[in-house]
Short mmCIF file of N, CA, C and O in Angstrom, two decimals:
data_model
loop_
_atom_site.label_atom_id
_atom_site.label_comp_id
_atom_site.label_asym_id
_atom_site.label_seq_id
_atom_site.Cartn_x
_atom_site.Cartn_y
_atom_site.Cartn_z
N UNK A 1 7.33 -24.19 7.63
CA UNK A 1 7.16 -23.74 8.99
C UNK A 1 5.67 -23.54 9.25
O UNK A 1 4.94 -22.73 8.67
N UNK A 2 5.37 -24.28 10.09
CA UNK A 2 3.44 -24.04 11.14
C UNK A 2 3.51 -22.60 11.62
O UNK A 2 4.51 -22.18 12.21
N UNK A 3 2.69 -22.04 11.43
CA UNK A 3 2.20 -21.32 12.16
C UNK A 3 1.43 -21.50 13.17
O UNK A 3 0.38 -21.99 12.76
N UNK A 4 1.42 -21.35 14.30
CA UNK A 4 0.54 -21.90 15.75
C UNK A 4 -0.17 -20.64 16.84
O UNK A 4 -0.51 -20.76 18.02
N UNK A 5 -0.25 -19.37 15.92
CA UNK A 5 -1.20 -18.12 15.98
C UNK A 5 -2.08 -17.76 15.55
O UNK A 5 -1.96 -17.88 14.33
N UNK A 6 -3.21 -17.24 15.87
CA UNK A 6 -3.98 -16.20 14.91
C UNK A 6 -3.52 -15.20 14.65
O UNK A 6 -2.42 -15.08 15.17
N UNK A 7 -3.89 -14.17 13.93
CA UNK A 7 -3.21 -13.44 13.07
C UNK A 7 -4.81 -12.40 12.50
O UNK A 7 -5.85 -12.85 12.03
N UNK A 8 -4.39 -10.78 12.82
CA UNK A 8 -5.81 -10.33 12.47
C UNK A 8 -4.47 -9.06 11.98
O UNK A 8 -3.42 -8.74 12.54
N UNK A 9 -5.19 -8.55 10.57
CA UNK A 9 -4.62 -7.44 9.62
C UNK A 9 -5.35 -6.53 10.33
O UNK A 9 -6.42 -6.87 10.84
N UNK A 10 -4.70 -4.79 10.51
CA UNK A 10 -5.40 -4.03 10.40
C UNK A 10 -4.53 -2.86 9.84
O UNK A 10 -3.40 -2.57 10.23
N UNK A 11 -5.49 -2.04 8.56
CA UNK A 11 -4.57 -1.38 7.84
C UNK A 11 -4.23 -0.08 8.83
O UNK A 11 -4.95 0.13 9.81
N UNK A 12 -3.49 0.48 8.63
CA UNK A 12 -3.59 2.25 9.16
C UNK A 12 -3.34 3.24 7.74
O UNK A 12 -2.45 3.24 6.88
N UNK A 13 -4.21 3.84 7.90
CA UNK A 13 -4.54 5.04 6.78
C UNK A 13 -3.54 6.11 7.31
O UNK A 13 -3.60 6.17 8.54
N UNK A 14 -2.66 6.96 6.76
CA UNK A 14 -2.17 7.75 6.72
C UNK A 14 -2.28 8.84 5.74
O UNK A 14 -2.00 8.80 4.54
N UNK A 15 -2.71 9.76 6.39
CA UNK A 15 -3.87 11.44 6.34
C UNK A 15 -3.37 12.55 6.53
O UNK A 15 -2.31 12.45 7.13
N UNK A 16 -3.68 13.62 6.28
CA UNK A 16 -3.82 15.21 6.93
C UNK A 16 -4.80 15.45 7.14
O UNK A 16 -5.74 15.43 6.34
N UNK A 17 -4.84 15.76 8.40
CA UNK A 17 -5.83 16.61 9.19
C UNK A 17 -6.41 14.95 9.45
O UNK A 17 -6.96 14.37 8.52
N UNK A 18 -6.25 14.35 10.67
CA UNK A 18 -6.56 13.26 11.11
C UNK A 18 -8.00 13.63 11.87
O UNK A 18 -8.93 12.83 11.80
N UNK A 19 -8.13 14.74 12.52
CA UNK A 19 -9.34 14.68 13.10
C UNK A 19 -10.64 14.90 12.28
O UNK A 19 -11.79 14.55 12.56
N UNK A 20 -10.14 15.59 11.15
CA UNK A 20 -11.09 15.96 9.08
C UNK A 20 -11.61 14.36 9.10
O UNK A 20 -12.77 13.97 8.98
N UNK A 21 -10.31 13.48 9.31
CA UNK A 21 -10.23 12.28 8.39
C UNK A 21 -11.60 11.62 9.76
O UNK A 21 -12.82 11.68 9.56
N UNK A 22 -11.29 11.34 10.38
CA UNK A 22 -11.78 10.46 11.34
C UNK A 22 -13.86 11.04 11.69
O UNK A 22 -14.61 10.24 12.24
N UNK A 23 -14.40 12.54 11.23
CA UNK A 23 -15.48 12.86 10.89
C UNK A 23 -15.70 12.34 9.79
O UNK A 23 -16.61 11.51 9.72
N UNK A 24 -14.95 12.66 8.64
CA UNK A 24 -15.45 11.77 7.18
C UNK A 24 -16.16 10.23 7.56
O UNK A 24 -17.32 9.84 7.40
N UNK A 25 -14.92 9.54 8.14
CA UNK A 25 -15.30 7.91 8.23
C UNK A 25 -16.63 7.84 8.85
O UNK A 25 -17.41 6.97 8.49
N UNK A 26 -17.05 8.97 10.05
CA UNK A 26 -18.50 8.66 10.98
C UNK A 26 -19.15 8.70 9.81
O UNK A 26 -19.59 7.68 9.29
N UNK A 27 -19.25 9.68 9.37
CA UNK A 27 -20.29 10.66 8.78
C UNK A 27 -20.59 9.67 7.47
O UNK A 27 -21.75 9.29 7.34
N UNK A 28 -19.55 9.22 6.43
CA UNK A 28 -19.70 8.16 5.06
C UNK A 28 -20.17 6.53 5.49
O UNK A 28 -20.94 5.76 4.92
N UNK A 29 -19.45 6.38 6.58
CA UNK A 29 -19.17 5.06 6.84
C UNK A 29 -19.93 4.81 7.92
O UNK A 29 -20.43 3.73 7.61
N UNK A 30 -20.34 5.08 8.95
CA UNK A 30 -20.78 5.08 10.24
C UNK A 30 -19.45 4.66 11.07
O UNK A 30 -19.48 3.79 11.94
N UNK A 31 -18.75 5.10 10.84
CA UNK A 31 -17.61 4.27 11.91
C UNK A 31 -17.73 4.61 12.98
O UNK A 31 -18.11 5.77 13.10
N UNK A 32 -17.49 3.79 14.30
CA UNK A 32 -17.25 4.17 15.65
C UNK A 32 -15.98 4.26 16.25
O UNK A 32 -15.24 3.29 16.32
N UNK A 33 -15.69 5.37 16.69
CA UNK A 33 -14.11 5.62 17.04
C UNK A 33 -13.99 4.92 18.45
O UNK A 33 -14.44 5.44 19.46
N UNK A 34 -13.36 3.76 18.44
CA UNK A 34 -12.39 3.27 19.71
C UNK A 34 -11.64 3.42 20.77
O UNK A 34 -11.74 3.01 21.92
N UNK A 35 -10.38 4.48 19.87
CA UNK A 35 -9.86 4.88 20.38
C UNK A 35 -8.92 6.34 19.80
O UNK A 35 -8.54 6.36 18.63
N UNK A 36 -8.69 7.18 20.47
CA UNK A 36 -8.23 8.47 19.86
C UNK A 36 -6.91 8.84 20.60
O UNK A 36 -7.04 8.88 21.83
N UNK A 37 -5.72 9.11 20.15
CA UNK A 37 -4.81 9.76 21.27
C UNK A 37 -4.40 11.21 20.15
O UNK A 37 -4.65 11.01 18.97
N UNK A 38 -3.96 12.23 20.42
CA UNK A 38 -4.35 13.79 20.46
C UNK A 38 -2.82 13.58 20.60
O UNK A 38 -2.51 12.77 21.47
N UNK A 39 -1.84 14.14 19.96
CA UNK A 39 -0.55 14.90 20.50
C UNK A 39 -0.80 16.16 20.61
O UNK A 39 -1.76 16.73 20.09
N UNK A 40 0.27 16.82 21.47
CA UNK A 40 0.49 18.31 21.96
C UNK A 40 -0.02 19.17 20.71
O UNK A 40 -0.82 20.09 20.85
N UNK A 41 0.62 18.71 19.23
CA UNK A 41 0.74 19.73 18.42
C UNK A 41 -0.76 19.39 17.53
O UNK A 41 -1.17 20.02 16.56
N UNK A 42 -1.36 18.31 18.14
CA UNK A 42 -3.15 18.09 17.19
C UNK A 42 -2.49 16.67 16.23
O UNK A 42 -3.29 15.89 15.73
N UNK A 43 -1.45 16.54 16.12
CA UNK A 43 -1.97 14.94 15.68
C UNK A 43 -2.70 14.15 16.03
O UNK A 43 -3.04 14.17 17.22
N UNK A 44 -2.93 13.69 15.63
CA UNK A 44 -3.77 12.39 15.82
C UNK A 44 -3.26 10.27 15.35
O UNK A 44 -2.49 9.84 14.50
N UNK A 45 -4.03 9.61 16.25
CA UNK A 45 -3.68 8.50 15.85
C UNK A 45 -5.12 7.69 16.41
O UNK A 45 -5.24 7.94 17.61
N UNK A 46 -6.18 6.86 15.94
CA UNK A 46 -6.71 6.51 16.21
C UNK A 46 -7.47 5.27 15.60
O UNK A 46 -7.29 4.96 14.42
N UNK A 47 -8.25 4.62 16.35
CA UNK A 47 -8.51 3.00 15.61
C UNK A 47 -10.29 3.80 15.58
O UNK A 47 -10.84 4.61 16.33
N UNK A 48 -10.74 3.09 14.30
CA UNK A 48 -11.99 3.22 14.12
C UNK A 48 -12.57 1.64 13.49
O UNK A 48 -11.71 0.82 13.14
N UNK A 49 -13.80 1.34 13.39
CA UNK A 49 -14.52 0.19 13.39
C UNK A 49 -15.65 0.60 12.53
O UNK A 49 -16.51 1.42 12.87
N UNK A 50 -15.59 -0.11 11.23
CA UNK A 50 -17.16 0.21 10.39
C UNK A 50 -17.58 -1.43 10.40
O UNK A 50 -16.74 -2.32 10.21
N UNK A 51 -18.12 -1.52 10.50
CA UNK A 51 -19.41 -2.62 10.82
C UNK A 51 -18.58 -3.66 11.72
O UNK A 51 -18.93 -4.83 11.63
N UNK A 52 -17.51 -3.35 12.61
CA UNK A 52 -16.98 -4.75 13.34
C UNK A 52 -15.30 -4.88 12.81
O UNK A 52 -14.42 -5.51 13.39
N UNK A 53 -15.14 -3.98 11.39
CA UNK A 53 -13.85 -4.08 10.80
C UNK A 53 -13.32 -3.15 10.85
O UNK A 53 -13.60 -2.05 10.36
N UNK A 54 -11.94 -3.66 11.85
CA UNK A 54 -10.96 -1.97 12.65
C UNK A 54 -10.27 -1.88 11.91
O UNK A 54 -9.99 -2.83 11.19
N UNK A 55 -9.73 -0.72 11.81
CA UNK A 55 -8.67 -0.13 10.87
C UNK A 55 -7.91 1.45 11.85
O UNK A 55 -8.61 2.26 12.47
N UNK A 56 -6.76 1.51 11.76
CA UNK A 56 -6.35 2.23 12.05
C UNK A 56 -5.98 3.61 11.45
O UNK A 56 -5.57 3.49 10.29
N UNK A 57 -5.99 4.84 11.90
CA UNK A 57 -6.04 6.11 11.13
C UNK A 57 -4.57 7.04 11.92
O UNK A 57 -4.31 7.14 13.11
N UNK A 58 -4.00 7.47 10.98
CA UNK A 58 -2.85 8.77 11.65
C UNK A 58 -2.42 9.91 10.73
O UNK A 58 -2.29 9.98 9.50
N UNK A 59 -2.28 10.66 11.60
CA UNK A 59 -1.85 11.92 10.41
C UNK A 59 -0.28 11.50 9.51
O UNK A 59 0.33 10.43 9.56
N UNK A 60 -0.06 12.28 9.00
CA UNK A 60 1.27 11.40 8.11
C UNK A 60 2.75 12.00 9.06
O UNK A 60 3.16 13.03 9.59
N UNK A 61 3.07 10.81 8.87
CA UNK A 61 4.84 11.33 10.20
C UNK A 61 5.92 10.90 8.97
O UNK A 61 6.67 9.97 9.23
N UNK A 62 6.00 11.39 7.98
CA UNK A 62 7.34 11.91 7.09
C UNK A 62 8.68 11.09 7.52
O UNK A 62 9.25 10.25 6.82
N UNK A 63 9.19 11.66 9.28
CA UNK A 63 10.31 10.90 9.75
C UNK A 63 9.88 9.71 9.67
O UNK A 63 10.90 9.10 9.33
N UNK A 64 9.19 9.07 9.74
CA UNK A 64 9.02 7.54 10.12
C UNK A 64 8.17 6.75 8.67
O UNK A 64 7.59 5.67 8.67
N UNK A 65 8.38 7.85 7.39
CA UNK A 65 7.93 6.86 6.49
C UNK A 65 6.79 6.74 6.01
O UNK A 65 6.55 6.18 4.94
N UNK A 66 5.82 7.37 6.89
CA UNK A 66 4.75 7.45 6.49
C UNK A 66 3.80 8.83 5.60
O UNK A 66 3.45 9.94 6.00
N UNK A 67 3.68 8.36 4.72
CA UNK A 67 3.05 9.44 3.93
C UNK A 67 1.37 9.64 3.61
O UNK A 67 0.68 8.67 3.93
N UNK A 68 0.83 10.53 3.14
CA UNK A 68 -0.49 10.99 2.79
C UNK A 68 -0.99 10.68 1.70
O UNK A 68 0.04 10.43 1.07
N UNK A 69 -1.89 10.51 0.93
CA UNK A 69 -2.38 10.31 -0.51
C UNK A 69 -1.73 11.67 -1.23
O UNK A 69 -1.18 11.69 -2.33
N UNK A 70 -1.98 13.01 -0.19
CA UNK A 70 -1.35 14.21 -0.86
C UNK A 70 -0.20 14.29 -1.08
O UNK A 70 0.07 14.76 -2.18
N UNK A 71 0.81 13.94 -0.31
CA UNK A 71 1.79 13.78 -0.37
C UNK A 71 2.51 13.13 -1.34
O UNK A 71 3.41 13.65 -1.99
N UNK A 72 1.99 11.61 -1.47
CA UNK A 72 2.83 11.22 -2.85
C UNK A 72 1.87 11.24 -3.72
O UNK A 72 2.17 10.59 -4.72
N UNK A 73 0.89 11.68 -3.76
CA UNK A 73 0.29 12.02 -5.42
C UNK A 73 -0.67 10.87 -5.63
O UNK A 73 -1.67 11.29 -6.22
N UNK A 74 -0.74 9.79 -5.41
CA UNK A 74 -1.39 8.47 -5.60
C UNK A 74 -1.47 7.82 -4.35
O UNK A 74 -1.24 8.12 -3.18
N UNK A 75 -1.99 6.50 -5.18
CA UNK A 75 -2.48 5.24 -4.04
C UNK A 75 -1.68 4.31 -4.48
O UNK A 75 -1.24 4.25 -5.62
N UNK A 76 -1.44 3.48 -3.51
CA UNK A 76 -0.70 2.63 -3.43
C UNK A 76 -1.83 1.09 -2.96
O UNK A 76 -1.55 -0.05 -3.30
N UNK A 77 -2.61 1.33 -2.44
CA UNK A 77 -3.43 0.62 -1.90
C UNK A 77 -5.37 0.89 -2.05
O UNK A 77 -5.88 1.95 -1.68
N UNK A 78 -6.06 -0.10 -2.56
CA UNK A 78 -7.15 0.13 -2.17
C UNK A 78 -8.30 -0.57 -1.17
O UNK A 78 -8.16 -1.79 -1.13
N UNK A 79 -9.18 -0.17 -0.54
CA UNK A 79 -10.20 -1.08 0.14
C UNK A 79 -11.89 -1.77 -0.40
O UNK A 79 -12.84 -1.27 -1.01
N UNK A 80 -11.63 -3.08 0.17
CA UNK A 80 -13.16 -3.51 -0.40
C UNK A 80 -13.79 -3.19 0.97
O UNK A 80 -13.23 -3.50 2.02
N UNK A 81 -14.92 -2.60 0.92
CA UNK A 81 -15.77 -2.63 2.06
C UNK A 81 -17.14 -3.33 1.72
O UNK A 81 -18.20 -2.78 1.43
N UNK A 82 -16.82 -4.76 1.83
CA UNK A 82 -18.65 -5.57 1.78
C UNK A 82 -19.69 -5.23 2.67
O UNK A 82 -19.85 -5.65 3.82
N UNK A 83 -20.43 -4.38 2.00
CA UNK A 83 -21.83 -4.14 3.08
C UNK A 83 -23.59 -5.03 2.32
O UNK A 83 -23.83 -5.61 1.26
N UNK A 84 -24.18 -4.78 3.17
CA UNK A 84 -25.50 -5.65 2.65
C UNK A 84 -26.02 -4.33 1.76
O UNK A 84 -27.16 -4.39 1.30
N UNK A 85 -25.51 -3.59 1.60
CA UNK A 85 -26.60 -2.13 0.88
C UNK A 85 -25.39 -1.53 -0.16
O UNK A 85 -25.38 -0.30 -0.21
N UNK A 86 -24.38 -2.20 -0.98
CA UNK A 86 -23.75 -1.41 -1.15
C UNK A 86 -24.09 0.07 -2.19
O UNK A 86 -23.14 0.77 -2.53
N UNK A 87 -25.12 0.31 -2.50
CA UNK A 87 -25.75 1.80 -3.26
C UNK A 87 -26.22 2.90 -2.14
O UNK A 87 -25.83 4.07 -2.15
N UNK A 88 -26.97 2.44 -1.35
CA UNK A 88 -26.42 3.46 -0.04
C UNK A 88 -25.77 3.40 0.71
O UNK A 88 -25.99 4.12 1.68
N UNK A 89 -24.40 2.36 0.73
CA UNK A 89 -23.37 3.13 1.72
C UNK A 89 -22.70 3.87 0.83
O UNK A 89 -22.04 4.82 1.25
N UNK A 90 -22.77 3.52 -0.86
CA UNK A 90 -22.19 4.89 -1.81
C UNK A 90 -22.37 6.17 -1.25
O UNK A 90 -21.58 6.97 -0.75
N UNK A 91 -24.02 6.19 -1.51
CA UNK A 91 -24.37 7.17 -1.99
C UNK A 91 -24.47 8.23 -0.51
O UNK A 91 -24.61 9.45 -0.54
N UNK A 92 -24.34 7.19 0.97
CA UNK A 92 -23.94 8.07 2.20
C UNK A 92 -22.65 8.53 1.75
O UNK A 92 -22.66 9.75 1.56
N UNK A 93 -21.51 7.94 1.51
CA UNK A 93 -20.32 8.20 1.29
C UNK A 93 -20.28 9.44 0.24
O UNK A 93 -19.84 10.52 0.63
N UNK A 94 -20.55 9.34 -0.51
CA UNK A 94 -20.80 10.79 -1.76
C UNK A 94 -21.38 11.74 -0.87
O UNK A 94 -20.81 12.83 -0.93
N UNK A 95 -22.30 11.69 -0.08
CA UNK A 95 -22.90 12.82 0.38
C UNK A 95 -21.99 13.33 1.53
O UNK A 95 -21.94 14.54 1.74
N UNK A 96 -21.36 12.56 2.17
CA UNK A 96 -20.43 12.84 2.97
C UNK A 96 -19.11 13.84 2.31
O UNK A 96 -18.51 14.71 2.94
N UNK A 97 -18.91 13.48 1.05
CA UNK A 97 -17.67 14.19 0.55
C UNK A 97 -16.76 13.35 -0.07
O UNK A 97 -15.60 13.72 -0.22
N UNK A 98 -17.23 12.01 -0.54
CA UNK A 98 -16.69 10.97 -1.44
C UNK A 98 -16.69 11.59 -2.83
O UNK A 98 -17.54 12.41 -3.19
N UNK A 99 -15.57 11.10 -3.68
CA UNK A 99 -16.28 10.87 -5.09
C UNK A 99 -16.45 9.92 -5.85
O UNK A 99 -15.60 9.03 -5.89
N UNK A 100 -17.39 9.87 -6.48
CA UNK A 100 -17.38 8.90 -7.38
C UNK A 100 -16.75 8.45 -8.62
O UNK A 100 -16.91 8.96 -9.73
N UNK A 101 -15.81 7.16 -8.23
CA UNK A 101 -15.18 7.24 -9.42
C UNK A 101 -15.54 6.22 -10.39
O UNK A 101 -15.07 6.18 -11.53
N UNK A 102 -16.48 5.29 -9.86
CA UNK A 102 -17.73 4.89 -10.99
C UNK A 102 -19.08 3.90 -10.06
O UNK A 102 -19.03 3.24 -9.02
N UNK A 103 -19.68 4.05 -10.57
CA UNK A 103 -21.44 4.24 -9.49
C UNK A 103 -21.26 2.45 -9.32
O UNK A 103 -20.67 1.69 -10.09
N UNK A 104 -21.88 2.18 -8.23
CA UNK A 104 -22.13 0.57 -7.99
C UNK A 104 -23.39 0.05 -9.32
O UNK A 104 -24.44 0.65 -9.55
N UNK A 105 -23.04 -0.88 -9.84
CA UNK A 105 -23.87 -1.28 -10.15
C UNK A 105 -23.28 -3.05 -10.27
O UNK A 105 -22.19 -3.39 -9.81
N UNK A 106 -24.31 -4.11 -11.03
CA UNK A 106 -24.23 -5.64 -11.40
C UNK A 106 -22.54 -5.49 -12.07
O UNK A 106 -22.54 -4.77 -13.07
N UNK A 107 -21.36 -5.94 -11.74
CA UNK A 107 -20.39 -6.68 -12.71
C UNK A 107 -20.39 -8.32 -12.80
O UNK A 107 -20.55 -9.29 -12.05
N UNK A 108 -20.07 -8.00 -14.41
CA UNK A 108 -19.51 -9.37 -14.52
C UNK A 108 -19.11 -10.32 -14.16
O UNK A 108 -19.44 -11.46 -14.47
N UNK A 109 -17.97 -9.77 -13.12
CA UNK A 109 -17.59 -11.43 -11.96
C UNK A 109 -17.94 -10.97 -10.33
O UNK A 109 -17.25 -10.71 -9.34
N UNK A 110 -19.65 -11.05 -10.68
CA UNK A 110 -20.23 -11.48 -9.63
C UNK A 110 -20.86 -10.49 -8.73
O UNK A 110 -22.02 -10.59 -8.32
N UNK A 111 -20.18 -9.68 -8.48
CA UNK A 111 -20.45 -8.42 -7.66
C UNK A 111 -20.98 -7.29 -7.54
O UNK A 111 -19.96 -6.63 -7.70
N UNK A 112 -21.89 -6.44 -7.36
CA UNK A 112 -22.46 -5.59 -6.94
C UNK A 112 -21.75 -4.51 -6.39
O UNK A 112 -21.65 -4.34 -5.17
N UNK A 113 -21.23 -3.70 -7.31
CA UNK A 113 -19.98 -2.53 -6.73
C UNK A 113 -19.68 -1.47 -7.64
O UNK A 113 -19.62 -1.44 -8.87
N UNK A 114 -19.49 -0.55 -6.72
CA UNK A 114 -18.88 0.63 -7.07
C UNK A 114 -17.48 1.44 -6.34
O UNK A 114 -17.46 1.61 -5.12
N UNK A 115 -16.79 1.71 -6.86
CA UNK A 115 -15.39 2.56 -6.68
C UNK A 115 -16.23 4.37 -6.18
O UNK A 115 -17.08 5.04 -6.76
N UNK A 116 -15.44 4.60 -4.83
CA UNK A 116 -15.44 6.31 -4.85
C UNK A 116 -13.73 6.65 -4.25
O UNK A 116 -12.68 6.10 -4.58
N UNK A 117 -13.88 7.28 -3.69
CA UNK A 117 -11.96 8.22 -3.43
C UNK A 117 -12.64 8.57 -2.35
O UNK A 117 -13.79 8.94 -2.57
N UNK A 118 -12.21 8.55 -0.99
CA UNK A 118 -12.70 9.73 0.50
C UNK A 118 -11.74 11.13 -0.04
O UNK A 118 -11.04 11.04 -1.05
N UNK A 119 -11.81 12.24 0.68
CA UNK A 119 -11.36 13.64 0.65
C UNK A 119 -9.99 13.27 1.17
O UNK A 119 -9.33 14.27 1.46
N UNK A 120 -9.37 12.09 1.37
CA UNK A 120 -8.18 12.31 1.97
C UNK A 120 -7.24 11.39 1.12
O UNK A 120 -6.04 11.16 1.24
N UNK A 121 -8.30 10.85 0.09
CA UNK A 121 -7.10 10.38 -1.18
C UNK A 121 -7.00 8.64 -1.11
O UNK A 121 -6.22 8.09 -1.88
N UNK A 122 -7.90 7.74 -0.05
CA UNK A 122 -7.81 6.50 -0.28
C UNK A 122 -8.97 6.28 -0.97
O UNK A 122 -9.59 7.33 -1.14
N UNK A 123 -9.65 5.04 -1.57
CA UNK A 123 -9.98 4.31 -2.99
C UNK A 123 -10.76 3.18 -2.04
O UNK A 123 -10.33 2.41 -1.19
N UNK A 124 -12.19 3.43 -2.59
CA UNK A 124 -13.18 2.17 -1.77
C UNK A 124 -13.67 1.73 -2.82
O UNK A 124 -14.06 2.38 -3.79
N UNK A 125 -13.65 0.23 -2.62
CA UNK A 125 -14.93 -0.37 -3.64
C UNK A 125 -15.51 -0.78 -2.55
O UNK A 125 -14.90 -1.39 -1.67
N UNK A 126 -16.97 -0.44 -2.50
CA UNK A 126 -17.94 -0.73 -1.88
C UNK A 126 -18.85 -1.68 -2.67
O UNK A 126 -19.23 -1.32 -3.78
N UNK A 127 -19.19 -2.77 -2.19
CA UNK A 127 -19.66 -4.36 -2.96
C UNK A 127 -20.29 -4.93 -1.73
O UNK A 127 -20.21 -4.61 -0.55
N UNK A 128 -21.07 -6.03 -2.47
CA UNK A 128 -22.11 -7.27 -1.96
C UNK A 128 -21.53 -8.50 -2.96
O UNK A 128 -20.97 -8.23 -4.02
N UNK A 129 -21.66 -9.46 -2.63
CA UNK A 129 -21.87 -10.44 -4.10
C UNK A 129 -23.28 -10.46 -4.44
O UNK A 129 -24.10 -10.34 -3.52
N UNK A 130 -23.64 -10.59 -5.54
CA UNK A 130 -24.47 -11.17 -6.26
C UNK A 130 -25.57 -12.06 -6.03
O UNK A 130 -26.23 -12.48 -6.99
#
């Protein structure tokens, strides 16, 4: 079967404290928030953009399946974020409230990268190639 569409991924992160989550991303990442919608009770659901690449953010909704890094204990998923600098978008990200879960440096197949965790439990390798 053809496919006769384009087709664009965008993940959604599922968080506590969505409006925590969505300062982290400015503040590590430079992200620019898009768009924000606020429920009655302070949820949140919103699309953010770090260098041009959207991704979607929400607090965790339980009924519908969706859970938190806190919530089930782990990751299930991680992100590459290719930037031209990847040692200071680390080391913004660490200062922001990342951790490091091992420093960018030269690997083996090819890449220029390092692994940190954001405060809300998802997993970045931040990389260049070589």
């Amino acid at each position: 079967m053809e496919n006769n569409f384009k087709a664009m991924i965008k993940p959604t992160l599922s968080v506590k404290n969505g409006a925590a989550a969505i300062d982290f991303y400015k503040n590590a990442f430079n992200a620019v928030e898009l768009i924000r919608v606020t429920s009655p009770d302070g949820e949140v659901v919103a699309e953010l953009s770090i260098g041009g690449a959207a991704f979607y953010l929400a607090d965790e909704s339980p009924e519908h399946g969706n859970f938190s890094h806190l919530s089930l204990g782990g990751i299930s998923v991680r992100f590459g974020l290719m930037v031209d600098d990847p040692d200071a978008v680390a080391k913004q990200a660490i200062a922001a409230g990342a951790t490091e879960i091992y420093p960018v440096a030269d690997q083996d197949y090819g890449m220029r990268l390092g692994h940190i965790a954001d405060p809300f439990g998802h997993h970045w390798e931040i990389y260049r190639p070589l």
